[in-house]
mmCIF file of C-alpha atoms in Angstrom:
data_model
loop_
_atom_site.group_PDB
_atom_site.id
_atom_site.type_symbol
_atom_site.label_atom_id
_atom_site.label_comp_id
_atom_site.label_asym_id
_atom_site.label_seq_id
_atom_site.Cartn_x
_atom_site.Cartn_y
_atom_site.Cartn_z
ATOM 1 C CA MET U 1 22.929 1.900 -8.362
ATOM 2 C CA LYS U 2 21.441 2.908 -11.726
ATOM 3 C CA VAL U 3 19.326 0.341 -13.527
ATOM 4 C CA GLU U 4 18.345 0.622 -17.156
ATOM 5 C CA GLY U 5 14.812 0.282 -18.481
ATOM 6 C CA LYS U 6 11.301 1.288 -17.514
ATOM 7 C CA PHE U 7 11.315 -0.995 -14.502
ATOM 8 C CA SER U 8 13.887 -3.339 -13.132
ATOM 9 C CA ASN U 9 13.602 -6.721 -11.486
ATOM 10 C CA HIS U 10 16.413 -5.910 -9.048
ATOM 11 C CA THR U 11 17.781 -9.451 -9.104
ATOM 12 C CA ASN U 12 21.244 -8.070 -8.417
ATOM 13 C CA ILE U 13 20.314 -6.595 -5.011
ATOM 14 C CA THR U 14 21.810 -8.537 -2.120
ATOM 15 C CA ALA U 15 19.662 -10.020 0.625
ATOM 16 C CA VAL U 16 21.074 -7.494 3.099
ATOM 17 C CA ARG U 17 20.074 -4.575 0.859
ATOM 18 C CA LYS U 18 16.602 -6.047 0.362
ATOM 19 C CA LEU U 19 16.223 -6.373 4.115
ATOM 20 C CA THR U 20 17.480 -2.818 4.636
ATOM 21 C CA ILE U 21 15.164 -1.353 1.994
ATOM 22 C CA SER U 22 12.253 -3.360 3.423
ATOM 23 C CA GLY U 23 12.943 -2.062 6.933
ATOM 24 C CA LEU U 24 13.246 1.524 5.754
ATOM 25 C CA VAL U 25 10.019 1.370 3.745
ATOM 26 C CA MET U 26 8.175 -0.254 6.640
ATOM 27 C CA ALA U 27 9.437 2.445 9.013
ATOM 28 C CA LEU U 28 8.418 5.141 6.537
ATOM 29 C CA TYR U 29 4.937 3.604 6.190
ATOM 30 C CA ILE U 30 4.433 3.555 9.955
ATOM 31 C CA ALA U 31 5.814 7.091 10.372
ATOM 32 C CA VAL U 32 3.499 8.447 7.658
ATOM 33 C CA MET U 33 0.576 6.616 9.290
ATOM 34 C CA PHE U 34 1.482 8.115 12.666
ATOM 35 C CA PHE U 35 1.545 11.659 11.344
ATOM 36 C CA THR U 36 -1.638 11.222 9.291
ATOM 37 C CA GLN U 37 -3.626 9.027 11.672
ATOM 38 C CA GLY U 38 -6.182 11.781 12.246
ATOM 39 C CA PHE U 39 -7.651 11.096 8.814
ATOM 40 C CA ALA U 40 -6.257 7.605 8.095
ATOM 41 C CA PHE U 41 -8.575 5.507 10.281
ATOM 42 C CA GLY U 42 -12.309 5.019 10.664
ATOM 43 C CA GLN U 43 -15.110 5.331 8.127
ATOM 44 C CA TYR U 44 -13.419 8.053 6.071
ATOM 45 C CA GLN U 45 -9.837 7.028 5.369
ATOM 46 C CA ILE U 46 -7.222 8.931 3.440
ATOM 47 C CA ARG U 47 -4.216 6.725 3.967
ATOM 48 C CA ILE U 48 -1.332 8.564 2.359
ATOM 49 C CA ALA U 49 0.964 5.725 3.494
ATOM 50 C CA THR U 50 -0.772 3.309 1.107
ATOM 51 C CA SER U 51 0.825 5.212 -1.765
ATOM 52 C CA LEU U 52 3.996 3.364 -0.733
ATOM 53 C CA TYR U 53 2.408 0.131 -2.011
ATOM 54 C CA ALA U 54 3.401 1.441 -5.451
ATOM 55 C CA LEU U 55 7.042 0.728 -4.594
ATOM 56 C CA SER U 56 6.258 -2.950 -5.263
ATOM 57 C CA ALA U 57 6.401 -2.038 -8.952
ATOM 58 C CA ILE U 58 10.064 -1.136 -8.511
ATOM 59 C CA PHE U 59 10.961 -3.533 -5.691
ATOM 60 C CA PRO U 60 8.808 -6.705 -5.865
ATOM 61 C CA PHE U 61 10.421 -7.996 -2.669
ATOM 62 C CA LEU U 62 8.380 -5.342 -0.819
ATOM 63 C CA ILE U 63 5.112 -7.271 -1.263
ATOM 64 C CA VAL U 64 5.220 -8.991 2.145
ATOM 65 C CA PRO U 65 6.807 -6.034 3.985
ATOM 66 C CA MET U 66 3.957 -3.813 2.765
ATOM 67 C CA GLY U 67 1.468 -6.219 4.328
ATOM 68 C CA MET U 68 3.541 -6.265 7.501
ATOM 69 C CA SER U 69 3.596 -2.456 7.526
ATOM 70 C CA ASN U 70 -0.177 -2.363 7.440
ATOM 71 C CA LEU U 71 -0.371 -4.998 10.175
ATOM 72 C CA LEU U 72 1.984 -3.008 12.407
ATOM 73 C CA SER U 73 0.247 0.319 11.831
ATOM 74 C CA ASN U 74 -3.157 -1.229 12.549
ATOM 75 C CA THR U 75 -1.712 -2.843 15.685
ATOM 76 C CA LEU U 76 -0.112 0.365 16.963
ATOM 77 C CA MET U 77 -2.709 2.926 15.884
ATOM 78 C CA GLY U 78 -5.837 1.244 14.551
ATOM 79 C CA GLY U 79 -7.669 0.176 17.686
ATOM 80 C CA LEU U 80 -10.078 -2.127 15.832
ATOM 81 C CA GLY U 81 -8.507 -5.387 16.928
ATOM 82 C CA LEU U 82 -7.401 -8.604 15.322
ATOM 83 C CA PRO U 83 -9.725 -8.548 12.274
ATOM 84 C CA ASP U 84 -8.321 -5.157 11.238
ATOM 85 C CA MET U 85 -4.717 -6.216 11.849
ATOM 86 C CA ILE U 86 -4.987 -9.473 9.886
ATOM 87 C CA GLY U 87 -7.212 -7.913 7.231
ATOM 88 C CA GLY U 88 -4.774 -5.042 6.758
ATOM 89 C CA PHE U 89 -1.929 -7.515 6.328
ATOM 90 C CA ILE U 90 -3.870 -9.399 3.646
ATOM 91 C CA VAL U 91 -4.952 -6.203 1.849
ATOM 92 C CA GLY U 92 -1.341 -4.978 1.816
ATOM 93 C CA ILE U 93 -0.159 -8.190 0.181
ATOM 94 C CA ILE U 94 -3.035 -8.348 -2.329
ATOM 95 C CA THR U 95 -2.613 -4.703 -3.318
ATOM 96 C CA SER U 96 1.176 -4.913 -3.633
ATOM 97 C CA THR U 97 0.908 -8.132 -5.656
ATOM 98 C CA ALA U 98 -1.554 -6.482 -8.048
ATOM 99 C CA ILE U 99 0.841 -3.555 -8.457
ATOM 100 C CA TYR U 100 3.727 -5.901 -9.176
ATOM 101 C CA SER U 101 1.547 -7.709 -11.751
ATOM 102 C CA ILE U 102 0.945 -4.407 -13.547
ATOM 103 C CA LYS U 103 4.704 -3.916 -13.769
ATOM 104 C CA ARG U 104 5.352 -7.536 -14.742
ATOM 105 C CA TYR U 105 2.974 -7.345 -17.695
ATOM 106 C CA ASN U 106 4.381 -3.951 -18.784
ATOM 107 C CA LEU U 107 1.047 -2.166 -18.416
ATOM 108 C CA SER U 108 0.760 1.590 -18.065
ATOM 109 C CA GLU U 109 2.150 3.001 -14.824
ATOM 110 C CA TRP U 110 -1.101 4.903 -14.369
ATOM 111 C CA LEU U 111 -2.831 1.567 -13.746
ATOM 112 C CA ILE U 112 -0.871 1.303 -10.478
ATOM 113 C CA ALA U 113 -3.435 3.681 -8.971
ATOM 114 C CA ILE U 114 -6.257 1.159 -9.453
ATOM 115 C CA PRO U 115 -5.094 -1.462 -6.903
ATOM 116 C CA ILE U 116 -4.202 1.287 -4.418
ATOM 117 C CA ILE U 117 -7.723 2.680 -4.740
ATOM 118 C CA LEU U 118 -9.779 -0.498 -5.119
ATOM 119 C CA GLY U 119 -7.775 -2.949 -2.974
ATOM 120 C CA PRO U 120 -8.297 -1.155 0.323
ATOM 121 C CA GLY U 121 -11.507 0.464 -0.901
ATOM 122 C CA LEU U 122 -13.370 -2.765 -1.626
ATOM 123 C CA ILE U 123 -11.718 -5.268 0.736
ATOM 124 C CA VAL U 124 -11.318 -3.295 3.986
ATOM 125 C CA PRO U 125 -15.075 -2.567 4.278
ATOM 126 C CA ILE U 126 -15.735 -6.321 4.453
ATOM 127 C CA TRP U 127 -14.730 -6.340 8.130
ATOM 128 C CA LEU U 128 -14.952 -2.617 8.910
ATOM 129 C CA SER U 129 -18.659 -2.541 8.049
ATOM 130 C CA TYR U 130 -19.196 -5.176 10.720
ATOM 131 C CA LEU U 131 -16.859 -3.556 13.283
ATOM 132 C CA LEU U 132 -18.228 -0.021 12.762
ATOM 133 C CA ASN U 133 -21.829 -1.052 12.075
ATOM 134 C CA VAL U 134 -21.855 0.913 8.807
ATOM 135 C CA PRO U 135 -23.335 -0.539 5.590
ATOM 136 C CA TYR U 136 -20.711 -1.998 3.233
ATOM 137 C CA THR U 137 -21.640 0.181 0.232
ATOM 138 C CA ILE U 138 -21.411 3.423 2.199
ATOM 139 C CA LEU U 139 -18.113 2.433 3.756
ATOM 140 C CA ALA U 140 -16.657 1.150 0.466
ATOM 141 C CA SER U 141 -17.653 4.369 -1.306
ATOM 142 C CA SER U 142 -16.009 6.557 1.323
ATOM 143 C CA ILE U 143 -12.792 4.503 1.423
ATOM 144 C CA VAL U 144 -12.530 4.357 -2.386
ATOM 145 C CA ILE U 145 -12.890 8.137 -2.535
ATOM 146 C CA GLY U 146 -10.284 8.527 0.211
ATOM 147 C CA GLN U 147 -7.844 6.277 -1.654
ATOM 148 C CA ILE U 148 -7.816 8.396 -4.820
ATOM 149 C CA ILE U 149 -5.137 10.725 -3.425
ATOM 150 C CA PRO U 150 -2.819 7.857 -2.342
ATOM 151 C CA GLY U 151 -3.425 6.129 -5.695
ATOM 152 C CA ILE U 152 -2.281 9.137 -7.693
ATOM 153 C CA THR U 153 0.567 9.808 -5.259
ATOM 154 C CA GLY U 154 1.754 6.210 -5.677
ATOM 155 C CA VAL U 155 1.879 6.553 -9.468
ATOM 156 C CA LEU U 156 3.833 9.810 -9.181
ATOM 157 C CA LEU U 157 6.211 8.172 -6.720
ATOM 158 C CA VAL U 158 6.980 5.351 -9.163
ATOM 159 C CA LYS U 159 7.395 7.787 -12.051
ATOM 160 C CA GLN U 160 9.924 9.773 -10.013
ATOM 161 C CA LEU U 161 11.881 6.827 -8.641
ATOM 162 C CA ARG U 162 11.865 4.179 -11.364
ATOM 163 C CA ASP U 163 14.983 5.422 -13.154
ATOM 164 C CA LYS U 164 16.764 6.681 -10.041
ATOM 165 C CA VAL U 165 17.061 3.498 -8.014
#
């Protein structure tokens, strides 16, 4: 299905297609987390899977599934318990909502990188600093740095897919 314009609101996608796309993206998120878990958890995180948050700019209905993806990956692979699972869910929703807002207000696609970098980078250390006994500023700095690659990857993903889906 080809949609005209910079972004689309995808109001013509059926509920079954939305559910299918949501399931596929969630599975992709968890698979990417599985294969990159060696450097996606702990104090220094490069979570390539968080680049998929950018898909909320194209498919706003992915906001909650992105939070659920983070919850599931933290449950299956994280090992830091309930605060990390619930926190990851909330960060996924906040980050995806911010990305959708960038699209909604027709701001530059390059701004999509900012929520991907700063959402996890500044919110996740709130509970991780307590769980890992690492000062917030050190942890936030390391996570923000680690999120630069997923932030740029997310922008490139949107640029490649926006006119193809």
